[in-house]
Every structure is written in structure tokens, then in C-alpha cells.
CSV table of C-alpha atoms in Angstrom, one decimal:
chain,number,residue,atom,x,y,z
A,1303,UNK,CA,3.9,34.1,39.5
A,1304,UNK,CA,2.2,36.0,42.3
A,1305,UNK,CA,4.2,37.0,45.1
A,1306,UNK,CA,4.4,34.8,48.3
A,1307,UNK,CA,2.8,35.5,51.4
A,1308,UNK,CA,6.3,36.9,53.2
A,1309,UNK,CA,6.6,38.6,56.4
A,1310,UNK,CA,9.6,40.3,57.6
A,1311,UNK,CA,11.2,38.9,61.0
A,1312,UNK,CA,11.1,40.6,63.1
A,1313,UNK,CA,14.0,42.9,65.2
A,1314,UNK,CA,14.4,46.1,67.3
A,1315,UNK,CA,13.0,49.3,66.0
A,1316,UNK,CA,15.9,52.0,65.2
A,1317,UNK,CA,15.8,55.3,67.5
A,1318,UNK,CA,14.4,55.6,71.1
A,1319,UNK,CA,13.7,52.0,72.3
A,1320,UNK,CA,10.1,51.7,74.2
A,1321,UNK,CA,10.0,50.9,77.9
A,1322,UNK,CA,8.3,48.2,77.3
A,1323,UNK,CA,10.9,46.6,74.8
A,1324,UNK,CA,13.9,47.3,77.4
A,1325,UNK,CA,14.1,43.5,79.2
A,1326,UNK,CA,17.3,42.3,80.7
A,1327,UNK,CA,18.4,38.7,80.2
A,1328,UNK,CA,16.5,35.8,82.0
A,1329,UNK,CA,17.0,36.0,86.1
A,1330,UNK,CA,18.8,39.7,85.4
A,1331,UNK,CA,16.5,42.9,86.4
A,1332,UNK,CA,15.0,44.6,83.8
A,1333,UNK,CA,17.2,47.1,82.0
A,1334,UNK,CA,17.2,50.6,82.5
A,1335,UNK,CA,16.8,53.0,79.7
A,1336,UNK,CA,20.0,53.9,78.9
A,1337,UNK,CA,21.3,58.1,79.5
A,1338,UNK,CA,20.7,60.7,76.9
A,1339,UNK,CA,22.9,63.6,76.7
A,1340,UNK,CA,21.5,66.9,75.9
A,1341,UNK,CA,23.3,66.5,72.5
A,1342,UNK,CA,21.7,63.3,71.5
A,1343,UNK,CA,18.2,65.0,72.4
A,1344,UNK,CA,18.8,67.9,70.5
A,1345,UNK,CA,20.3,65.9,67.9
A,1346,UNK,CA,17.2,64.1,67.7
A,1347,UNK,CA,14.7,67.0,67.4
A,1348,UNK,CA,17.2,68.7,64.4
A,1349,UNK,CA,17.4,65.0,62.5
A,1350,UNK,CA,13.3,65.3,62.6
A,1351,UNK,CA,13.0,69.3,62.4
A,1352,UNK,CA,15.4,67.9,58.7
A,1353,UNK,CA,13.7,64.9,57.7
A,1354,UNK,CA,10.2,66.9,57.9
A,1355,UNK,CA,12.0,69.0,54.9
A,1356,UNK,CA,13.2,65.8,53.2
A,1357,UNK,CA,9.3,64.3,53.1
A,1358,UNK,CA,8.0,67.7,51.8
A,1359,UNK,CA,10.6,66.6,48.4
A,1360,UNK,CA,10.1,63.4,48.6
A,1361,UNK,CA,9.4,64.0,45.0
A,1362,UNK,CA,12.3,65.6,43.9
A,1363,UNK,CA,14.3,62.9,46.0
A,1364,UNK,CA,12.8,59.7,43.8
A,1365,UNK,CA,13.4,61.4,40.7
A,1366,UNK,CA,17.4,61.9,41.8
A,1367,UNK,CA,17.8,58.6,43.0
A,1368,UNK,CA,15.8,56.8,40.1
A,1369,UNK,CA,18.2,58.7,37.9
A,1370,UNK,CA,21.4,57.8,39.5
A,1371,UNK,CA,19.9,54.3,39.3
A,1372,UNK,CA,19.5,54.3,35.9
A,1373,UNK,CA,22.6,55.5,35.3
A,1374,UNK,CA,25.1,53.2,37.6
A,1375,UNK,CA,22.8,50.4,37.4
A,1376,UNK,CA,22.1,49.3,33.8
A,1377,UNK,CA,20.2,45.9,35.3
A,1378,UNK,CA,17.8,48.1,36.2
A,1379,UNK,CA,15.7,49.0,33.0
A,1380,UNK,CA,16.1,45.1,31.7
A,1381,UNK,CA,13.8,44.5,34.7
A,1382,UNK,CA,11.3,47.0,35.6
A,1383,UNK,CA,9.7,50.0,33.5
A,1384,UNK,CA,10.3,53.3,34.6
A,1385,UNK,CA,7.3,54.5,35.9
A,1386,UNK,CA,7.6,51.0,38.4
A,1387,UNK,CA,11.1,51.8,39.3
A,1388,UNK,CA,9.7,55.4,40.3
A,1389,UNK,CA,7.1,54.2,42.6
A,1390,UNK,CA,9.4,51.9,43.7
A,1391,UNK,CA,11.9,54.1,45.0
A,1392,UNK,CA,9.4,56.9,46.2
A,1393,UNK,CA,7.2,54.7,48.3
A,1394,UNK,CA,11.1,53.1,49.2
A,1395,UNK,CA,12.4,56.8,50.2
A,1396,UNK,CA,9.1,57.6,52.1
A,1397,UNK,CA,8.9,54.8,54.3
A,1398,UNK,CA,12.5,55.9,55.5
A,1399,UNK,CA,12.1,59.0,55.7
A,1400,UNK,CA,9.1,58.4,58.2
A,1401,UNK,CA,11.0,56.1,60.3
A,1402,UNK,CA,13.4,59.3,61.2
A,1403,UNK,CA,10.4,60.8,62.2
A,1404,UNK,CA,8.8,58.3,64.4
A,1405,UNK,CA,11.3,55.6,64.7
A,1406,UNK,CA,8.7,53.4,67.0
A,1407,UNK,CA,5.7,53.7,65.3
A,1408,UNK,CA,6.9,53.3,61.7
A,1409,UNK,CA,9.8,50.8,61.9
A,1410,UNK,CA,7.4,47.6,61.2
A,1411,UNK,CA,6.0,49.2,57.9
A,1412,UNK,CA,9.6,50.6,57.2
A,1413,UNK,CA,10.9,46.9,57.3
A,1414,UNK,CA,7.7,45.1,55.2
A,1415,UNK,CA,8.5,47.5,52.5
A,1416,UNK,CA,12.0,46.7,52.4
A,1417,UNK,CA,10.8,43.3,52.7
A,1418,UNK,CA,8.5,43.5,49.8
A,1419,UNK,CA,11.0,45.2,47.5
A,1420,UNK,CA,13.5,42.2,48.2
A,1421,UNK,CA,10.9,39.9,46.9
A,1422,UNK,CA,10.4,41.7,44.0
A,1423,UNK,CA,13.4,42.3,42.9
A,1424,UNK,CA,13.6,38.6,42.9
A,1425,UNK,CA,10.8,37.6,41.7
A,1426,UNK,CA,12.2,39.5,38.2
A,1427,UNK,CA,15.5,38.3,38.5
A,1428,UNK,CA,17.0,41.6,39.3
A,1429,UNK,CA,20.6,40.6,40.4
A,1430,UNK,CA,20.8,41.4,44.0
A,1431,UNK,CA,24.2,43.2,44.3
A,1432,UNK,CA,22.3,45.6,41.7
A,1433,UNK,CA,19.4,45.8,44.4
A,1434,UNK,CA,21.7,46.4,47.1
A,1435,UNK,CA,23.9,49.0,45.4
A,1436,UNK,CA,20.7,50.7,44.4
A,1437,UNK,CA,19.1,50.8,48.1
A,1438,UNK,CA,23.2,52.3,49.3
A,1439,UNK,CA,22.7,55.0,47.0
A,1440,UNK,CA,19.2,55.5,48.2
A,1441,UNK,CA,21.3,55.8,51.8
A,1442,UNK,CA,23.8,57.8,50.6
A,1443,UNK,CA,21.1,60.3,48.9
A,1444,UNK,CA,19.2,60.8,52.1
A,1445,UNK,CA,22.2,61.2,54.2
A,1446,UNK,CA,23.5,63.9,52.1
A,1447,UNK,CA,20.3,65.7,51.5
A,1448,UNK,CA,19.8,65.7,55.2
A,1449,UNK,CA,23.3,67.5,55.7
A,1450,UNK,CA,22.8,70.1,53.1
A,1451,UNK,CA,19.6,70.8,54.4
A,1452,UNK,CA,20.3,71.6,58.0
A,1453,UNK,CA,23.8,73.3,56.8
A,1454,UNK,CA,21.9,75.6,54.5
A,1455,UNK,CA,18.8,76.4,57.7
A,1456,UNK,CA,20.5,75.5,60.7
A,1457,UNK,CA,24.2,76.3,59.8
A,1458,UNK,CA,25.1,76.5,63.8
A,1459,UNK,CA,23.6,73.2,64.4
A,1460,UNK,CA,24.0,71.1,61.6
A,1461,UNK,CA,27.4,69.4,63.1
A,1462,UNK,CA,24.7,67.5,65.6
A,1463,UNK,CA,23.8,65.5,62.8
A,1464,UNK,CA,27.1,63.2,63.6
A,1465,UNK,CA,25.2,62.3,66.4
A,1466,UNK,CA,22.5,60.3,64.2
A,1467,UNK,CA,25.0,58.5,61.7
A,1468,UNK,CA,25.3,55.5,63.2
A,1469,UNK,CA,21.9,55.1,63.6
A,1470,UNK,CA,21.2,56.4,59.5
A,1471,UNK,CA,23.8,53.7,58.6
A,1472,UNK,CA,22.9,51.2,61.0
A,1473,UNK,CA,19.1,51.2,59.7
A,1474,UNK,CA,20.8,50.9,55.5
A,1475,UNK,CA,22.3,47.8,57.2
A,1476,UNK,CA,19.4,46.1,58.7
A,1477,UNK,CA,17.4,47.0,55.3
A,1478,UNK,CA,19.7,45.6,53.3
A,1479,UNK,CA,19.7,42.5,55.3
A,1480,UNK,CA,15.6,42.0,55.2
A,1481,UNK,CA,16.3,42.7,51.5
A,1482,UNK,CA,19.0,39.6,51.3
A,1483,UNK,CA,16.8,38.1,53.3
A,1484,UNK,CA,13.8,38.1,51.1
A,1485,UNK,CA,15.6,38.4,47.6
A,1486,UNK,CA,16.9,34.6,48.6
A,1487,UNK,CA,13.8,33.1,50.2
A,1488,UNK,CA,12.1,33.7,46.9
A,1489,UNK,CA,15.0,32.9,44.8
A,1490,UNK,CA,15.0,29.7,46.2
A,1491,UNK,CA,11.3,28.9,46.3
A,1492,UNK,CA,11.7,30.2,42.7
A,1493,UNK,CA,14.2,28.1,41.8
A,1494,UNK,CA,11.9,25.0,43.4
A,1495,UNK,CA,8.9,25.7,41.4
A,1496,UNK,CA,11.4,25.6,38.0
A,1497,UNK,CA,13.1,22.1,39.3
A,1498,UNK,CA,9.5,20.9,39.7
A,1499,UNK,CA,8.1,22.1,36.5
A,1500,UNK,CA,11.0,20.8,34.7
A,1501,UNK,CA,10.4,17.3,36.4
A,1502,UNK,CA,7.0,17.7,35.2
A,1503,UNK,CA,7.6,18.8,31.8
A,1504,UNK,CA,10.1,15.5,31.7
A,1505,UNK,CA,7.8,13.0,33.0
A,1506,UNK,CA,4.9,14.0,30.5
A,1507,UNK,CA,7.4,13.2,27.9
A,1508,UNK,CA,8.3,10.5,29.2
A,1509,UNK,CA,4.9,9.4,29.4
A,1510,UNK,CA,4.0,10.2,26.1
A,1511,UNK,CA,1.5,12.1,26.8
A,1512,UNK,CA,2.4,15.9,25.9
A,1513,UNK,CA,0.2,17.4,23.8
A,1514,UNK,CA,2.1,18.6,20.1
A,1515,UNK,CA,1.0,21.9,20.4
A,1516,UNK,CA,2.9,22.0,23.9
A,1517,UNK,CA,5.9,20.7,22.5
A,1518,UNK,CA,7.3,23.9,22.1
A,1519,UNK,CA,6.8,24.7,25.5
A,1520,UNK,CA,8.6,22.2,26.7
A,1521,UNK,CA,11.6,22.0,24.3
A,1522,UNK,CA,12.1,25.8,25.7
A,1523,UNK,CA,11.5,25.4,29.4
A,1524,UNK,CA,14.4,22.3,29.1
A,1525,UNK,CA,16.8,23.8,26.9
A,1526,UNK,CA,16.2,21.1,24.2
A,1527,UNK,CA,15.7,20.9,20.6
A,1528,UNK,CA,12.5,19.6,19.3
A,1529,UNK,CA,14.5,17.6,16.3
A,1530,UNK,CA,17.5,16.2,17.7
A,1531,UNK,CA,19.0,12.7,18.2
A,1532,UNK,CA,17.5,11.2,21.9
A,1533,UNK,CA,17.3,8.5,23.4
A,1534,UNK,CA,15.7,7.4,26.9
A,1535,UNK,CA,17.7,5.5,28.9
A,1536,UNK,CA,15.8,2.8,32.3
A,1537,UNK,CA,18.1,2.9,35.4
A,1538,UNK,CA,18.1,-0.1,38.5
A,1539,UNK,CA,20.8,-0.3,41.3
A,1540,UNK,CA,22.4,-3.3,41.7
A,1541,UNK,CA,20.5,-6.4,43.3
A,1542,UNK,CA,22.7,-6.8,46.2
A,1543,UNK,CA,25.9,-5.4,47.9
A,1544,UNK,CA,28.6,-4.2,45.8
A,1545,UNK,CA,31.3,-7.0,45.1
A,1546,UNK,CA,34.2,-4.4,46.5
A,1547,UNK,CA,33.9,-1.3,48.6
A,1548,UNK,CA,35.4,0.5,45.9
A,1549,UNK,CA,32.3,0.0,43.3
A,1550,UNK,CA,30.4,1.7,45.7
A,1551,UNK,CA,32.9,4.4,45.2
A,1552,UNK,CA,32.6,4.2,41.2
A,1553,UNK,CA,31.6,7.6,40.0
A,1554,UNK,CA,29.5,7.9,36.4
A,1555,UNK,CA,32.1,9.1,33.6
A,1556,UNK,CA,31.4,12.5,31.8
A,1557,UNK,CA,29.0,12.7,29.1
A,1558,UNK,CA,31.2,13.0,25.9
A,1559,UNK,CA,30.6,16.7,24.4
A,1560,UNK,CA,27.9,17.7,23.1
A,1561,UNK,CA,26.2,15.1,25.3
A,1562,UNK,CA,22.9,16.6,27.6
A,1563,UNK,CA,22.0,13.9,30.2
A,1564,UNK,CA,18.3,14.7,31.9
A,1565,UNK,CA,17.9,12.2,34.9
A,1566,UNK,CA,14.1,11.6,36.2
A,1567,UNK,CA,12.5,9.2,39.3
A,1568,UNK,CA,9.3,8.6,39.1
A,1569,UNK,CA,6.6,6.2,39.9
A,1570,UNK,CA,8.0,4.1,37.0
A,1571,UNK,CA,11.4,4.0,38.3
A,1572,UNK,CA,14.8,6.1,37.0
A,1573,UNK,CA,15.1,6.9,33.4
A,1574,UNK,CA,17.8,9.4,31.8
A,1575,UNK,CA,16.4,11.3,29.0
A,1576,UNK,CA,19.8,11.7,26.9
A,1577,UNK,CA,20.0,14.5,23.9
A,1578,UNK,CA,22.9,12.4,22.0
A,1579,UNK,CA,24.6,14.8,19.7
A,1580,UNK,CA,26.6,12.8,16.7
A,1581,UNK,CA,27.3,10.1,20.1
A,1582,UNK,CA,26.3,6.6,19.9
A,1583,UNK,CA,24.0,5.1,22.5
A,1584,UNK,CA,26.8,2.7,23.9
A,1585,UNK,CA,28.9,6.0,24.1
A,1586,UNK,CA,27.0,6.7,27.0
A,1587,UNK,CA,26.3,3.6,28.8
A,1588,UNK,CA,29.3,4.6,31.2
A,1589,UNK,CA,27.8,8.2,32.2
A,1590,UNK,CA,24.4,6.6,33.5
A,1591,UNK,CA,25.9,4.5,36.5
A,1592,UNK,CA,25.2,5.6,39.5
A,1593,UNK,CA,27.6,2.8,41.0
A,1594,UNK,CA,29.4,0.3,39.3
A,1595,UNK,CA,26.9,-2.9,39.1
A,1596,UNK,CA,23.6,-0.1,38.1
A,1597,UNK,CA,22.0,-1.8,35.2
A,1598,UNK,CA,21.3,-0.3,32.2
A,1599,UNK,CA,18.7,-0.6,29.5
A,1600,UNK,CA,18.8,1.7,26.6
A,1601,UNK,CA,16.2,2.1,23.5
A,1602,UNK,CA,16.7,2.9,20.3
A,1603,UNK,CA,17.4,6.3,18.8
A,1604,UNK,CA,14.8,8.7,17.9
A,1605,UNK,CA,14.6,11.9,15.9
A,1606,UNK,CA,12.6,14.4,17.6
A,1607,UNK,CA,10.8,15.1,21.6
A,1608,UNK,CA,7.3,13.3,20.5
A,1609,UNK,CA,8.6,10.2,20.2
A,1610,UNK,CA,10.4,10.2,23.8
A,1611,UNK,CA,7.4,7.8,25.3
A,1612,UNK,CA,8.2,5.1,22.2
A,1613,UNK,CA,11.7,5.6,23.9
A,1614,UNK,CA,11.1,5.3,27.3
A,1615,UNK,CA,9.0,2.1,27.1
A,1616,UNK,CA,11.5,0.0,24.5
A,1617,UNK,CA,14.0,1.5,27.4
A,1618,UNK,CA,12.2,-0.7,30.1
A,1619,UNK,CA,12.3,-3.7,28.1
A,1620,UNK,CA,15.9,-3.5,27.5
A,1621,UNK,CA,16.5,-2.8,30.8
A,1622,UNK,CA,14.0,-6.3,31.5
A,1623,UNK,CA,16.5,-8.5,29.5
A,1624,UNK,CA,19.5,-7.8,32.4
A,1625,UNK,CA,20.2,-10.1,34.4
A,1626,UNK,CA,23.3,-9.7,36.4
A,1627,UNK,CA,25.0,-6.0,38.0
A,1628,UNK,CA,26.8,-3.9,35.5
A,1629,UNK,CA,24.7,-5.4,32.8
A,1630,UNK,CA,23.7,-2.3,29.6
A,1631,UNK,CA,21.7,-3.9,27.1
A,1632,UNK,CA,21.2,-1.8,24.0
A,1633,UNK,CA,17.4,-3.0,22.8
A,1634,UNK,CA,18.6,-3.4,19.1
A,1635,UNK,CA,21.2,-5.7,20.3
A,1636,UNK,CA,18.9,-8.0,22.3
A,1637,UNK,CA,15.6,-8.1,20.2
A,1638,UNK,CA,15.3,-12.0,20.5
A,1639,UNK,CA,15.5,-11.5,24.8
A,1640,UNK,CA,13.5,-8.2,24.1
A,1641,UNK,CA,10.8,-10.5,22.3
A,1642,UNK,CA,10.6,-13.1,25.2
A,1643,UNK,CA,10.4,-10.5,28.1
A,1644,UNK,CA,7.6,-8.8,26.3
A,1645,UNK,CA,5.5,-11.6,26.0
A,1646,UNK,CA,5.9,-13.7,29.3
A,1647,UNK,CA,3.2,-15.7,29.0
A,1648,UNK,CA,4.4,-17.2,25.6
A,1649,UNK,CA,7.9,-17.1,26.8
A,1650,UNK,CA,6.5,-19.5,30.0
A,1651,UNK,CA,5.0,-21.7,27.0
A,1652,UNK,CA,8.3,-21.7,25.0
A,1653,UNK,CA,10.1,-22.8,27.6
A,1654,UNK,CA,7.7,-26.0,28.4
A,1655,UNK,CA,7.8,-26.8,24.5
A,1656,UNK,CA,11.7,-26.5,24.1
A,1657,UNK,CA,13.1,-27.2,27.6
A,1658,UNK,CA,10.8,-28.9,29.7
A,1659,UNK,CA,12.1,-32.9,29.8
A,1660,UNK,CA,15.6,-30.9,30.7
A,1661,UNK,CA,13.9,-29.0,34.0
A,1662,UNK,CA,12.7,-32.2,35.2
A,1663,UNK,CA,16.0,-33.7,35.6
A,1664,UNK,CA,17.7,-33.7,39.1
A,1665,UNK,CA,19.6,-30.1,40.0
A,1666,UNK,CA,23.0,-31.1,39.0
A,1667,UNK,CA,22.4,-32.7,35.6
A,1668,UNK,CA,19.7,-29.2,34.8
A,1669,UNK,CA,22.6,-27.3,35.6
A,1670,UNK,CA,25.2,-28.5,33.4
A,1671,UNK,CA,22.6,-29.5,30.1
A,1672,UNK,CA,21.4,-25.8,30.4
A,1673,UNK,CA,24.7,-24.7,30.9
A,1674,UNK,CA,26.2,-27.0,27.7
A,1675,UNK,CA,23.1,-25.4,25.7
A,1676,UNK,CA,23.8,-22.1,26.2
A,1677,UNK,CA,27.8,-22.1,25.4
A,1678,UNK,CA,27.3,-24.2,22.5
A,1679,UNK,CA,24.9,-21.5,21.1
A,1680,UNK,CA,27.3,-18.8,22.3
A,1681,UNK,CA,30.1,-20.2,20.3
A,1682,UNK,CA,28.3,-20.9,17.3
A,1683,UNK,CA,27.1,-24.5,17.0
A,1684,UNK,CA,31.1,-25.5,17.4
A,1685,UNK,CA,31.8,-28.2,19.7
A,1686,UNK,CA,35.2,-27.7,20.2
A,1687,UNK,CA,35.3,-24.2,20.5
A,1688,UNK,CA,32.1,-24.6,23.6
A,1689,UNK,CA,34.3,-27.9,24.7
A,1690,UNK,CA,37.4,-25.4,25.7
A,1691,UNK,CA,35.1,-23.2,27.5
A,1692,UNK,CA,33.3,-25.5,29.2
A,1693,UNK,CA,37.1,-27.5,30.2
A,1694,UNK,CA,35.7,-30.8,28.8
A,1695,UNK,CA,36.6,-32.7,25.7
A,1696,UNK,CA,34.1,-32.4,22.6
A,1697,UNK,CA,32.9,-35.7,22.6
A,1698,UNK,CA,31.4,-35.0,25.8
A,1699,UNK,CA,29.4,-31.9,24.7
A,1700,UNK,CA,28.2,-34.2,21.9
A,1701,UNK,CA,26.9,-36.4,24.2
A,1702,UNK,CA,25.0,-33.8,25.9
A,1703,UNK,CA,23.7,-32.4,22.8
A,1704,UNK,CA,22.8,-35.6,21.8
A,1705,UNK,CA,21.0,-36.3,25.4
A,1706,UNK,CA,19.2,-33.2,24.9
A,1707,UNK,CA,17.6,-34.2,21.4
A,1708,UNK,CA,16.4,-37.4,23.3
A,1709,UNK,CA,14.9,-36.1,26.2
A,1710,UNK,CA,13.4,-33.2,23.8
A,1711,UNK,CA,12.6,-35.3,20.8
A,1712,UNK,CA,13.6,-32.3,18.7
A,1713,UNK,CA,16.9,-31.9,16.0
A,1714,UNK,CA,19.7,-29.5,16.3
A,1715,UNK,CA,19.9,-30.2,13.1
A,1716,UNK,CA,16.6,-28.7,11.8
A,1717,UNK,CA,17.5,-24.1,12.3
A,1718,UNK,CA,13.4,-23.7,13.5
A,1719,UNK,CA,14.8,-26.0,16.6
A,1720,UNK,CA,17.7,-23.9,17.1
A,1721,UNK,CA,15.9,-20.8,16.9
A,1722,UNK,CA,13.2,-22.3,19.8
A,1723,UNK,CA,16.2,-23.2,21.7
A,1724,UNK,CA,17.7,-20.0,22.3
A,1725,UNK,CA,14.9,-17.9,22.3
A,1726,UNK,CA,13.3,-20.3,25.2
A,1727,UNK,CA,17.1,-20.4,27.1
A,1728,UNK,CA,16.8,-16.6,27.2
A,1729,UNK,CA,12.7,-16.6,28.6
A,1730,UNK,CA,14.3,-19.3,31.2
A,1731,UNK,CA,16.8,-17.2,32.1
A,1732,UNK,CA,15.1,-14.0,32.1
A,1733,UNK,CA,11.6,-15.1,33.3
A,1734,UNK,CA,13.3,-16.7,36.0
A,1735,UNK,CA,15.8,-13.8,37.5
């Protein structure tokens, strides 16, 4: 990945501040440049009369601090090569050293390269407490290689370096915050360009349309198996308002272990691509909701990544054959609905063949043939048992049925009739939702 475009904000330069930088707040008078001392000045000219010294090693001073780096901060070698680390820390140590010599004139360059390291450093996932332990030391090195230096050639003057600290310590400071700075801008746009290629990776699959040689790829970029036990799961909210305020409160149950649940919108609508362990599909039905009343339609179970766009599509279907919130149809449960939805058209035509006398009647008398129909199918051709659910006696869902073979002209009697029945109940109920 090549690194972004990034430029520092900016902020004050360290050292002298330029008259034309000194303003006062709005409707104030310009400030006045604050009053030296004779220390500070001659505290000035020793830190640069020092750091003049310093840049003549800046050699020697790279080598010492890529050394204490390697040693304190193993991170370090996992990320970067020596030789980079060196020119890291030299160009790193120069660019400091400079800005003691000419605080104005080199504090924007002294802040880009602290800038640039920070996205770096992040850029190669070097952890940034590492990063900001490694630019302290680089602090702590020039600090105490400017105080031996002025001790051992200016002994009777090197106590005026006090007079600089703060301002040594203050720059470490605002470095280490351009570096924090930079280090989490790219982290993050790092972090978006993973998100997006892994909702690209998952969509192609999805789709059906990554390539076999790229299967690899993508089995490592998600943390999946190629062979394992998956299936694709089609999501929809719930047609209307939630029946009680606390469904919309519901939260999805956890996956049970060794469950991985990959959620994906797209233009296609909201599927969950779901690596099932030794789980059953119906075992995860309950971790898919968003809400309470989110229907659910789940494929069958496949053995390996290729065949997740088989998946996704018999995952539509099933999710086709719900009709009512909170509905999960598993599609090897439902083939017969699966069948209908599939096919509309000949669903529309099943539907005229088996049930059209019955939609001509008047609302009421639809409503409770249709609704006879479908419990006597449900509780298997047994009058009684559909006459206790519908609260009537049995001889009056005999007459219906009975009604129904007259207007029809077809026999409950003969299984093919039967079979046309409930497959055209389901395409009127399905078709028709």
C-alpha cells in the first residue's frame, strides 16, 4: 500500500517566536515579544554552539540509538530491516538536531518528518507505544549527549542548558503527538481499506463468481477454511412495526462455539455467510435476527468456499417461501413452497387449475374453504383432528371438503389431487404475500 498523501497540522515553531507570528486575541493589541534575560540569550547561543557538535556525530548518534532500540524494543526488527531502521533514525535525529539550530526555519520540515515516520510505522504495523518509546529514547539520547558535550567544552557554562529543557522536552511532546497523530489516521484508513476488501472478497463469493485459483486468497484474507461446513444464510426485517416495544429490543443470541457468522448488505439484500462447525443450520436461526420478527431463509449445507453462490441463491428462495415476521425456513424443509416460488409463472397456473372455482366465491366463503383446506392438509387428511382446530364439528369440514370437490370437479381421494392441492395453496399463499 503506498503511503497517503498526509500533511502535518500545523502549530507554533519551538524557540524564538517570529514577529510576525506574535498576534493577540481578536479586538486585543497585538502582543509584544515577550523579555529575554541575558541567561536565556546566552543559553540560546551555548544550546546551538552544542547542537553544532551533536550534527558533526550525527553518525555516531543513529548507531547508539538504533542499538538501544534494538535492544529495548524487540517490535522493532519484526517490522523493519536494519539498514531502514538506521536511516530512519538518522534522518529522525538530524531533523532535530537542526531545529535547535534554527528553530524557525526548520520546525515545518522537523514536524513532516515526524509526521512521515508516524505513518510508517503504521503502515507496517509497528505497535505505537513501541514507536513512542523508541522516539523518548531518541529524546533522552540527545538531551544527554548535549549535557556531556557542553560539560566536557564549556564546563563553566554548561549549567545554562536548564534553561532550554523545557523547550527540548516540550518539542519530544509535540513530536510524539504528530506521531499519534499520523500513526492513527493511517491505522484507521488502514483498517477501512481491510473492512472493504473483506466486504469485497465476501460478495464475490457470494456471487459465485471467484475465480478457484483466488480461493486461497480469500479463505486467508477472511480467516476461513476452504473445506469446512457453510452455509449462507438471506436476511429481511420485519414487514411492519414490531408487535411490542420489547421485540424491537430483542437482541440476536450468540453463535454456539465454534460458530463464525460473516454478515454482508449488498445490492441483493443481507445475507450471513455462516462457517457451521459440527452445528446444525437450525442451531443458528436465533443468532441471525436482528429483531425479533427478521425473517430468515437458510440453504442447505455445503462442503467447501466455491460452492457459497449455490448457497446464497437456494438461501433467497428459502427466504421467498416466508410469509409472516419471525418466520426461518430451512430450504430442505420447504422444497414443495421452494418449488412454487421458483417457478411463479407455473405456480400462477397451478393455482387457476386447483383453486380457481374457490377464488371466485364471495370473500367470506374464500376465506374459510381456503382456510378448511389448508388445516385439513396440516393435520393429515383427519377430519376430526382439523374439526378441533378449526372449533367446528367434523361433519362440517366434510361438507366443505365435499364443496370443494364440486366446485373443483377433482377427488381428494385420488393422492395426484392432493399433491396439486397443497402445492397450489402454498403458490396462493406465497405468490400472493
Amino acid at each position: 500500500m503506498r503511503p497517503p498523501a498526509l500533511a502535518p497540522p500545523a502549530a507554533a515553531p519551538t524557540g524564538p517566536v517570529p514577529t510576525h507570528r506574535l498576534r493577540g486575541l481578536p479586538d486585543e493589541p497585538p502582543a509584544r515579544r515577550p523579555v529575554r534575560s541575558r541567561a536565556d540569550t546566552e543559553a540560546e547561543q551555548l544550546l546551538r554552539r552544542t547542537a553544532q557538535y551533536l550534527l558533526r556525530d550525527v553518525d555516531g548518534l543513529a548507531r547508539e540509538l538504533v542499538a538501544m532500540i534494538r535492544e529495548r524494543e524487540p517490535a522493532y526488527p519484526a517490522t523493519m530491516g536494519p539498514e531502514e531502521l538506521r536511516l530512519e533514525v538518522r534522518s529522525s535525529l538530524e531533523s532535530s538536531v537542526h531545529t535547535l539550530l534554527d528553530p524557525a526555519g526548520t520546525w515545518e520540515a522537523a514536524r513532516l518528518c515526524s509526521w512521515q515516520i508516524g505513518a510508517r510505522r503504521a503502515q507496517r504495523e509497528l505497535p505505537l507505544d513501541a514507536l513512542l518509546h523508541a522516539f523518548r529514547l531518541g529524546g533522552a539520547l540527545v538531551w544527554r549527549r548535549l549535557v556531556d558535550t557542553a560539560t566536557r567544552r564549556e564546563p563553566d557554562r554548561a549549567h545554562l542548558l536548564l534553561h532550554s529543557a523545557a523547550g527540548i522536552w516540550s518539542f519530544v511532546d509535540e513530536h510524539s503527538d504528530l506521531i499519534t497523530q499520523a500513526y492513527r489516521l493511517v491505522e484507521s484508513q488502514t483498517a477501512r481499506e481491510h473492512r472493504e476488501r473483506a466486504r469485497a472478497l465476501v460478495q464475490s463469493l457470494l456471487d459465485g463468481t471467484t475465480r478457484i485459483s483466488d480461493l486461497p486468497t480469500a479463505a486467508a484474507a477472511l480467516d476461513l477454511p476452504e473445506r469446512g461446513r457453510y452455509v449462507v444464510a438471506a436476511l429481511a426485517g420485519p414487514a411492519g412495526p414490531p408487535r411490542h416495544p420489547a421485540e424491537a429490543a430483542a437482541t440476536p443470541a450468540d453463535p454456539p462455539p465454534g460458530v463464525r457468522i460473516l454478515r454482508h448488505r449488498g445490492s441483493e439484500g443481507e445475507h450471513a455467510l455462516v462457517l457451521l462447525g459440527d452445528a446444525d443450520p437450525a442451531d443458528v436461526a436465533d443468532c441471525l435476527g436482528r429483531r425479533r420478527g427478521t425473517r430468515v431463509g437458510i440453504g442447505p449445507v455445503v462442503e467447501e468456499l466455491a460452492e457459497l453462490g449455490t448457497a446464497r441463491r437456494a438461501a433467497d428462495i428459502a427466504l421467498r417461501t416466508c410469509t409472516a415476521d419471525g418466520d426461518v425456513a430451512l430450504l430442505n424443509e420447504r422444497l414443495p413452497a421452494a418449488l412454487v416460488v421458483s417457478l411463479p409463472d407455473f405456480g400462477a397456473a397451478l393455482v387457476e387449475r386447483a383453486l380457481g372455482p374457490v377464488l371466485e366465491l364471495d370473500h367470506q366463503d374464500r376465506e374459510s374453504m381456503l382456510t378448511t383446506l389448508s388445516v385439513w392438509l396440516d393435520s393429515a387428511g383427519s377430519a376430526q383432528r382439523a374439526g378441533s382446530r378449526l372449533f367446528c364439528h367434523r361433519n362440517t369440514v366434510l361438507n366443505r371438503l365435499r364443496r370443494y370437490e364440486q366446485l373443483s370437479g377433482r377427488s381428494l381421494n385420488d393422492p395426484r389431487n392432493v399433491v396439486e392441492l397443497s402445492l397450489a395453496l402454498d403458490a396462493h399463499r406465497l405468490l400472493a404475500a
